[in-house]
Coordinates of N, CA, C and O in Angstrom, one line a residue:
M1 N 0.8 -1.2 0.1 CA -0.4 -0.1 0.0 C 1.0 1.4 -0.2 O 2.0 1.3 0.6
T2 N 0.4 1.5 -1.1 CA 1.1 3.5 -0.4 C 0.6 4.6 -0.3 O -0.9 4.5 -1.3
A3 N 1.0 5.0 0.8 CA 0.3 5.9 1.4 C 1.4 7.5 1.7 O 2.2 6.9 2.0
H4 N 1.0 7.8 1.2 CA 1.6 9.5 1.6 C 0.4 10.8 3.3 O -0.6 11.2 2.2
S5 N 1.3 11.4 4.1 CA 0.4 11.7 4.9 C 0.9 13.6 4.6 O 2.4 13.1 4.9
R6 N 0.3 13.9 5.4 CA 1.0 15.3 5.9 C 0.5 15.9 7.1 O -0.7 15.8 7.3
S7 N 1.0 15.8 8.6 CA 0.2 16.8 9.7 C -0.6 18.1 9.6 O -0.4 18.3 8.0
P8 N -1.9 17.7 9.8 CA -2.6 18.9 9.9 C -2.0 20.3 10.2 O -2.5 21.5 10.1
V9 N -0.9 20.3 10.5 CA -0.3 21.6 11.5 C 0.9 22.1 10.7 O 1.6 21.7 10.0
L10 N 0.3 23.3 10.3 CA 1.4 23.7 9.1 C 1.5 25.8 9.2 O 0.5 26.2 10.6
S11 N 1.6 25.9 9.3 CA 2.7 28.1 9.7 C 1.4 28.2 8.9 O 0.8 28.0 8.1
L12 N 1.1 29.3 9.8 CA 0.0 30.8 8.8 C 0.7 30.7 7.4 O 0.5 30.9 6.2
A13 N 2.3 30.8 7.7 CA 2.6 31.1 6.3 C 2.1 30.4 5.4 O 2.0 30.3 3.8
D14 N 3.2 29.0 6.0 CA 2.8 27.8 4.9 C 1.0 27.6 4.1 O 0.6 27.2 3.6
A15 N -0.4 28.0 5.2 CA -1.9 27.7 4.7 C -1.3 28.6 3.8 O -2.7 28.5 2.8
E16 N -1.3 30.3 4.0 CA -1.6 31.1 2.5 C -0.4 30.8 1.8 O -1.3 30.7 0.4
V17 N 0.8 29.9 1.7 CA 0.9 29.5 0.8 C -0.4 28.0 0.0 O -0.3 29.0 -1.4
A18 N -0.3 27.8 0.9 CA -1.1 26.9 -0.3 C -2.6 27.1 -0.6 O -3.0 26.8 -1.4
R19 N -3.0 28.4 -0.4 CA -4.2 28.5 -0.6 C -3.9 29.6 -1.9 O -4.5 29.4 -2.8
A20 N -3.4 30.5 -1.7 CA -2.9 30.8 -3.0 C -2.0 30.1 -4.1 O -2.9 30.2 -5.7
S21 N -1.5 29.5 -4.1 CA -1.6 28.0 -4.2 C -2.3 27.5 -5.7 O -2.8 27.5 -7.0
S22 N -3.3 26.7 -4.6 CA -4.5 26.4 -5.2 C -5.4 27.4 -6.3 O -6.2 26.9 -6.8
E23 N -5.8 28.4 -5.9 CA -5.9 29.7 -6.9 C -5.1 30.3 -8.0 O -6.3 30.4 -9.3
R24 N -4.0 29.7 -7.7 CA -4.0 30.6 -9.1 C -3.3 29.1 -10.2 O -3.5 29.2 -11.0
L25 N -3.6 27.8 -9.7 CA -3.5 26.8 -10.2 C -5.0 26.3 -10.5 O -4.8 26.0 -12.3
A26 N -6.4 26.4 -10.2 CA -7.6 27.0 -10.9 C -7.7 27.4 -11.7 O -8.2 26.9 -12.5
A27 N -6.8 29.0 -12.1 CA -7.0 29.8 -13.1 C -6.3 29.5 -13.9 O -6.9 29.4 -15.5
F28 N -5.5 28.3 -14.4 CA -5.0 27.3 -15.3 C -5.3 26.5 -15.3 O -5.2 25.9 -16.8
L29 N -6.2 25.6 -14.5 CA -6.6 24.5 -14.7 C -7.3 24.7 -15.9 O -8.4 25.4 -16.5
R30 N -7.5 23.1 -17.2 CA -7.7 23.1 -18.2 C -7.7 21.4 -18.6 O -6.3 20.6 -18.4
E31 N -9.4 21.1 -18.1 CA -9.3 19.7 -18.4 C -9.1 18.4 -19.7 O -8.4 17.5 -19.2
D32 N -8.4 19.6 -20.9 CA -7.8 19.1 -21.5 C -6.5 18.8 -22.5 O -6.1 18.5 -23.0
R33 N -5.7 20.0 -21.2 CA -4.2 19.9 -21.2 C -4.0 20.2 -20.7 O -4.0 20.0 -19.4
P34 N -2.4 19.3 -20.5 CA -1.4 19.5 -18.8 C -1.2 20.2 -18.8 O -1.5 21.2 -19.3
L35 N -0.7 20.7 -17.8 CA -0.3 21.9 -16.8 C 1.2 21.9 -17.1 O 1.7 20.2 -16.2
K36 N 1.9 23.4 -17.1 CA 3.1 23.4 -16.8 C 3.5 24.0 -15.9 O 3.0 24.8 -15.7
L37 N 4.0 23.6 -14.9 CA 4.9 24.1 -14.1 C 6.6 24.6 -14.6 O 7.4 23.9 -14.7
S38 N 6.8 26.2 -13.8 CA 8.7 26.4 -14.0 C 9.2 26.2 -12.3 O 7.9 26.9 -11.3
L39 N 9.7 25.7 -11.9 CA 10.6 25.4 -11.2 C 12.0 26.6 -10.5 O 12.0 26.0 -11.3
T40 N 12.0 26.9 -9.5 CA 12.9 27.3 -8.7 C 13.4 26.6 -7.6 O 12.8 26.7 -6.6
G41 N 14.7 25.6 -7.9 CA 15.1 25.7 -7.0 C 16.4 25.3 -6.5 O 17.1 26.3 -6.9
A42 N 16.6 24.6 -5.7 CA 18.5 24.5 -4.8 C 19.2 23.7 -6.1 O 20.1 24.0 -6.9
H43 N 18.2 23.0 -7.5 CA 18.9 22.6 -9.0 C 19.0 23.3 -10.1 O 19.1 23.0 -10.6
G44 N 19.0 24.4 -9.8 CA 18.0 25.5 -10.8 C 16.9 25.5 -11.4 O 15.8 25.4 -10.8
D45 N 16.3 25.7 -12.6 CA 14.7 26.4 -13.1 C 14.9 25.0 -14.0 O 15.7 24.1 -14.4
E46 N 13.9 24.4 -13.9 CA 13.3 24.1 -14.4 C 11.5 23.5 -15.0 O 11.0 24.3 -14.0
V47 N 11.0 22.8 -15.7 CA 9.9 22.9 -16.2 C 9.1 21.9 -16.3 O 9.6 20.5 -16.2
V48 N 8.3 21.5 -15.1 CA 7.3 20.3 -15.3 C 6.1 20.5 -15.5 O 5.6 21.0 -15.2
E49 N 5.7 19.2 -16.6 CA 4.5 19.0 -17.2 C 4.1 18.3 -16.2 O 3.8 17.3 -15.6
L50 N 1.9 18.4 -15.9 CA 1.4 17.6 -15.1 C 0.3 17.0 -15.7 O -0.2 17.8 -16.9
P51 N 0.1 15.6 -16.1 CA -1.3 15.5 -16.8 C -2.4 16.5 -16.2 O -2.8 16.8 -14.7
A52 N -3.4 16.8 -17.3 CA -4.8 17.6 -16.6 C -5.1 16.9 -15.5 O -6.0 17.0 -14.8
S53 N -5.3 14.9 -15.4 CA -6.3 14.7 -14.9 C -6.1 14.8 -13.3 O -6.8 15.0 -12.0
V54 N -4.6 15.1 -13.0 CA -4.2 15.3 -11.4 C -4.1 16.6 -10.9 O -4.5 17.1 -9.9
C55 N -4.1 17.2 -12.1 CA -5.0 19.2 -11.3 C -5.9 19.7 -10.7 O -5.4 20.0 -9.6
P56 N -6.9 18.5 -10.3 CA -8.1 19.2 -10.0 C -7.7 18.6 -7.9 O -8.2 18.9 -7.4
L57 N -6.8 17.0 -8.5 CA -6.2 16.6 -7.2 C -5.5 17.7 -6.0 O -5.4 17.9 -5.2
L58 N -4.4 18.0 -7.1 CA -3.4 19.3 -6.7 C -4.0 20.1 -6.3 O -3.7 20.4 -4.4
I59 N -5.2 21.2 -6.2 CA -6.1 21.6 -6.2 C -6.7 21.0 -5.0 O -6.6 22.0 -3.6
E60 N -7.4 20.2 -4.5 CA -7.7 20.2 -3.9 C -6.9 19.8 -2.5 O -7.3 20.4 -1.0
I61 N -6.2 19.1 -2.3 CA -4.9 18.5 -1.3 C -4.1 20.4 -1.3 O -3.8 19.9 0.5
L62 N -4.0 20.9 -1.6 CA -3.6 22.3 -1.5 C -5.1 23.4 -0.7 O -4.8 23.7 0.7
R63 N -6.2 22.9 -1.0 CA -7.4 23.5 -0.8 C -7.4 23.2 0.8 O -7.7 24.4 1.9
D64 N -7.2 22.1 1.5 CA -7.5 20.6 2.2 C -6.3 21.5 3.4 O -6.3 21.6 4.5
M65 N -5.0 21.8 2.9 CA -3.8 21.6 3.4 C -4.1 23.2 4.1 O -3.7 23.9 5.1
A66 N -4.8 24.3 3.6 CA -4.7 25.7 3.3 C -5.3 25.8 4.8 O -5.9 26.7 5.8
A67 N -6.5 25.0 4.6 CA -7.5 24.9 5.5 C -7.2 24.1 7.3 O -8.0 23.8 8.5
G68 N -6.1 23.8 6.8 CA -5.2 23.2 8.4 C -5.6 21.3 8.4 O -5.9 20.8 9.3
S69 N -6.8 20.9 7.3 CA -6.7 19.4 7.5 C -5.7 18.9 7.1 O -4.8 19.1 6.3
A70 N -5.9 17.6 7.8 CA -5.2 16.6 7.0 C -5.0 15.4 6.0 O -6.2 15.4 5.7
V71 N -4.3 15.7 5.4 CA -4.2 15.2 3.9 C -3.5 14.0 3.8 O -2.4 13.7 4.5
A72 N -4.5 12.5 3.5 CA -3.3 11.7 2.6 C -3.8 11.1 1.6 O -5.0 11.5 0.9
V73 N -3.5 11.0 0.8 CA -3.0 10.6 -0.3 C -3.0 8.5 -1.0 O -2.0 8.2 0.0
L74 N -4.0 7.8 -0.8 CA -3.8 6.8 -1.1 C -4.4 5.8 -2.3 O -5.4 6.4 -3.3
R75 N -3.6 5.0 -2.6 CA -4.1 4.3 -4.1 C -5.7 3.8 -3.7 O -6.6 3.6 -2.8
K76 N -6.7 3.5 -4.5 CA -8.3 3.1 -4.8 C -8.0 1.9 -3.7 O -9.1 1.9 -3.1
D77 N -7.1 1.2 -4.2 CA -7.0 -0.6 -3.9 C -6.8 -0.8 -3.1 O -6.5 -1.9 -2.4
A78 N -6.4 0.5 -2.1 CA -5.8 -0.2 -0.9 C -6.6 -0.6 0.3 O -7.1 -0.4 0.2
E79 N -5.1 -1.3 0.8 CA -5.8 -1.9 2.7 C -5.6 -0.9 3.8 O -4.6 -1.0 3.8
L80 N -6.5 -1.0 4.1 CA -6.4 -0.4 5.5 C -6.4 -1.1 6.7 O -7.2 -2.2 6.9
T81 N -6.0 -0.3 8.4 CA -6.0 -1.1 9.1 C -7.5 -0.9 9.8 O -8.0 0.6 9.7
T82 N -7.8 -1.2 10.9 CA -9.0 -0.2 11.5 C -9.0 0.9 12.0 O -9.5 1.9 11.9
Q83 N -7.8 1.5 12.2 CA -7.4 2.8 12.4 C -7.5 4.1 11.7 O -8.8 4.6 11.5
Q84 N -7.0 3.7 10.2 CA -6.8 3.9 9.2 C -8.2 3.8 9.3 O -8.7 5.2 7.8
A85 N -9.2 3.1 8.7 CA -10.8 3.4 8.0 C -11.3 4.3 9.1 O -12.1 4.7 8.6
A86 N -10.9 3.9 10.4 CA -12.1 4.4 11.7 C -11.2 6.1 11.5 O -11.7 7.2 11.2
D87 N -10.4 6.8 11.1 CA -9.4 7.9 10.8 C -10.5 8.2 9.5 O -11.3 9.8 9.1
V88 N -10.5 7.2 8.2 CA -11.1 8.2 7.5 C -12.5 8.1 7.6 O -12.8 9.7 6.9
L89 N -13.2 7.5 8.6 CA -15.2 7.7 8.6 C -15.3 8.9 9.6 O -15.8 9.5 9.8
N90 N -13.8 9.6 10.2 CA -14.1 10.1 11.1 C -14.5 9.5 12.5 O -16.0 10.3 12.8
V91 N -14.5 8.9 12.5 CA -15.1 7.7 14.0 C -14.0 6.8 14.6 O -12.9 6.6 14.6
S92 N -14.6 6.8 15.4 CA -13.6 6.0 16.7 C -13.6 4.6 16.1 O -14.6 3.9 15.9
R93 N -12.4 4.1 16.3 CA -11.8 2.7 16.4 C -13.0 0.9 17.0 O -13.7 1.1 16.2
P94 N -13.2 1.6 18.2 CA -14.4 1.1 18.6 C -15.9 0.5 17.9 O -16.1 -0.4 17.4
F95 N -15.8 2.3 17.6 CA -17.1 2.4 16.5 C -16.6 1.2 15.1 O -18.5 0.5 15.0
L96 N -16.2 1.1 14.7 CA -15.7 0.9 13.0 C -15.8 -0.5 13.2 O -16.4 -1.2 12.1
V97 N -14.9 -1.5 14.5 CA -14.7 -2.4 14.7 C -16.3 -3.5 14.7 O -16.9 -4.1 14.2
G98 N -17.4 -2.6 15.7 CA -18.8 -2.9 15.0 C -18.8 -2.9 14.0 O -20.3 -3.9 13.6
L99 N -18.7 -1.6 13.2 CA -19.5 -1.7 11.1 C -19.2 -2.8 11.2 O -20.0 -3.6 10.0
L100 N -18.0 -3.0 11.6 CA -17.4 -4.4 11.0 C -18.2 -5.6 11.1 O -18.5 -7.3 10.0
E101 N -17.7 -6.0 12.7 CA -18.5 -7.0 12.7 C -20.6 -7.2 12.6 O -20.9 -8.3 12.0
R102 N -20.7 -6.4 12.9 CA -22.6 -6.5 12.2 C -22.7 -6.3 10.3 O -23.7 -6.8 10.2
G103 N -21.8 -6.2 9.5 CA -21.5 -6.9 8.1 C -21.5 -5.2 7.7 O -21.9 -5.5 6.0
A104 N -21.9 -4.1 8.3 CA -22.2 -2.4 7.3 C -20.9 -2.9 6.4 O -20.8 -2.4 5.6
V105 N -20.2 -3.1 6.8 CA -19.1 -2.9 5.3 C -18.1 -4.2 5.9 O -17.6 -4.5 6.7
P106 N -17.5 -4.5 4.4 CA -16.7 -6.4 4.7 C -15.2 -5.4 4.9 O -14.6 -4.6 4.5
F107 N -14.5 -6.8 5.5 CA -13.8 -7.0 5.5 C -12.2 -8.1 5.7 O -13.4 -9.3 5.0
H108 N -11.6 -8.6 5.7 CA -10.9 -10.2 6.1 C -10.1 -9.7 7.1 O -9.8 -8.4 7.7
K109 N -9.0 -11.2 7.2 CA -8.2 -11.4 8.5 C -6.8 -11.0 8.1 O -6.9 -12.0 7.2
V110 N -6.0 -10.5 8.2 CA -4.7 -11.1 7.9 C -3.4 -11.3 9.5 O -3.7 -10.5 10.3
G111 N -4.0 -12.8 10.1 CA -3.6 -13.3 11.5 C -5.0 -12.6 12.0 O -5.6 -13.4 11.5
T112 N -4.3 -12.3 13.3 CA -5.5 -11.4 14.0 C -6.2 -10.3 14.0 O -6.8 -10.3 14.6
H113 N -5.6 -9.8 12.7 CA -5.4 -8.4 12.3 C -7.1 -8.0 11.3 O -6.4 -9.1 10.3
R114 N -7.7 -7.2 11.5 CA -8.7 -6.9 10.5 C -7.8 -5.8 9.0 O -7.8 -5.0 9.5
R115 N -8.4 -6.3 8.1 CA -8.6 -4.9 7.3 C -9.7 -4.7 6.1 O -10.5 -5.8 6.1
V116 N -9.5 -4.1 5.8 CA -10.3 -3.2 5.0 C -10.3 -2.3 3.3 O -9.1 -1.7 3.9
H117 N -10.2 -2.5 2.7 CA -10.6 -2.3 1.2 C -11.3 -1.1 1.7 O -12.0 -0.3 1.5
F118 N -10.2 -0.5 1.0 CA -10.5 1.6 0.8 C -11.7 1.8 -0.1 O -12.1 2.5 0.0
E119 N -12.0 0.9 -1.2 CA -13.3 1.2 -2.2 C -14.1 1.4 -0.8 O -15.1 1.5 -1.4
D120 N -14.3 -0.2 -0.2 CA -15.5 -0.1 0.7 C -15.4 0.6 1.7 O -16.7 0.8 2.3
I121 N -14.7 1.4 2.3 CA -15.0 2.0 3.3 C -15.4 3.6 2.7 O -16.4 3.8 3.0
L122 N -14.7 3.9 1.3 CA -15.2 4.9 0.7 C -17.1 4.6 0.1 O -17.8 5.4 0.2
R123 N -17.7 3.5 -0.5 CA -18.9 3.3 -0.7 C -19.3 3.3 0.3 O -21.0 3.8 0.3
Y124 N -19.2 2.3 2.0 CA -19.9 2.9 3.3 C -19.9 4.5 3.2 O -21.5 4.9 4.0
K125 N -19.1 5.5 3.5 CA -19.4 6.6 3.6 C -19.9 6.9 2.2 O -20.8 8.1 3.0
K126 N -19.6 7.6 0.7 CA -21.0 7.5 0.0 C -22.5 7.6 0.1 O -23.2 8.0 0.5
K127 N -22.6 5.9 1.1 CA -24.2 5.5 0.9 C -24.6 6.4 2.8 O -25.6 6.7 2.2
T128 N -23.7 6.3 3.6 CA -24.5 6.9 4.9 C -24.7 8.7 4.4 O -25.2 9.6 4.9
D129 N -23.2 9.0 3.7 CA -23.8 10.4 3.6 C -25.1 10.8 2.5 O -25.5 11.8 2.8
A130 N -25.1 9.7 1.5 CA -26.5 9.8 0.9 C -27.8 10.3 1.8 O -28.3 10.5 2.0
A131 N -27.6 8.9 3.0 CA -28.9 8.5 3.8 C -29.0 10.3 4.6 O -30.0 10.6 5.1
R132 N -27.7 10.8 5.0 CA -27.4 11.8 5.6 C -28.3 13.0 5.4 O -29.1 13.8 5.7
R133 N -28.1 12.9 4.1 CA -28.6 14.7 2.6 C -30.0 13.9 2.9 O -30.7 15.0 3.1
R134 N -30.4 12.7 2.2 CA -32.3 12.9 2.5 C -32.6 12.5 3.6 O -33.6 13.7 3.6
A135 N -31.8 12.6 5.3 CA -33.1 13.2 6.7 C -32.5 14.1 6.4 O -33.8 14.9 6.9
L136 N -31.9 14.9 6.3 CA -31.8 16.4 6.0 C -32.6 17.1 5.2 O -33.7 18.0 5.8
D137 N -32.8 17.1 4.1 CA -33.7 17.5 3.0 C -35.3 17.1 3.6 O -36.1 17.6 3.4
K138 N -35.4 15.6 4.1 CA -36.5 15.2 4.4 C -37.0 16.7 6.1 O -38.4 16.8 6.0
L139 N -36.3 17.0 6.8 CA -36.8 17.5 7.9 C -36.3 18.8 7.9 O -37.6 20.0 7.9
A140 N -35.7 19.8 7.0 CA -36.1 21.0 6.4 C -37.5 20.5 5.0 O -38.2 22.2 5.5
A141 N -37.8 19.4 4.4 CA -39.2 19.9 4.2 C -40.3 19.9 5.6 O -41.3 20.6 4.9
D142 N -40.1 19.5 6.2 CA -41.1 19.4 6.7 C -40.8 20.5 8.1 O -42.5 20.9 8.1
A143 N -40.3 21.2 8.3 CA -40.0 22.6 8.6 C -40.9 23.4 8.3 O -41.0 24.2 8.4
Q144 N -40.5 23.2 6.3 CA -41.2 24.6 6.1 C -42.5 24.2 5.6 O -43.6 24.6 5.6
E145 N -42.6 23.0 5.6 CA -44.1 22.4 5.6 C -45.2 23.1 7.4 O -45.9 22.9 7.4
L146 N -44.5 23.2 8.8 CA -45.1 23.4 9.5 C -44.4 24.8 9.7 O -45.3 25.0 10.6
D147 N -43.7 25.0 8.0 CA -43.8 27.1 8.4 C -43.2 27.9 10.3 O -43.5 27.8 10.5
M148 N -42.2 27.2 10.2 CA -41.2 26.8 11.4 C -40.3 28.2 11.2 O -39.8 28.2 12.1
G149 N -40.0 29.1 9.6 CA -38.5 29.6 9.8 C -37.9 29.2 9.1 O -37.3 30.5 9.3
Y150 N -38.0 28.3 8.9 CA -36.6 27.8 8.3 C -36.5 28.4 6.7 O -37.1 28.1 6.1

């Protein structure tokens, strides 16, 4: 599994650079053309070409970093520990283990340790997010029907 993560602790200056960079990159984004970046550093100047498909992800990473959020990049076919899966769902590990044991999310064991496919966690998250949205929409519709001032 390839996983790269960055601590959410950024200096204010780094957060501002991430925010400004995301805005600048977004202004140049064209889905049909690669993005060429001009780099200046310890090894001199160089132009690097990024595939068009990676640019929206890079912009999202920069925006999340600017907001102080932790960022992790995982392969879609990655296997996660229960703690990693719980972190993705923003729940406790014991809560996640309960979901696994109830069959809400498939898992397998490697020795005595549970492993969860990242795609299965994303599928569960998408399903629960959709159910949450439907419930909120119903609450909003009920509030409107009852003229509760919302």
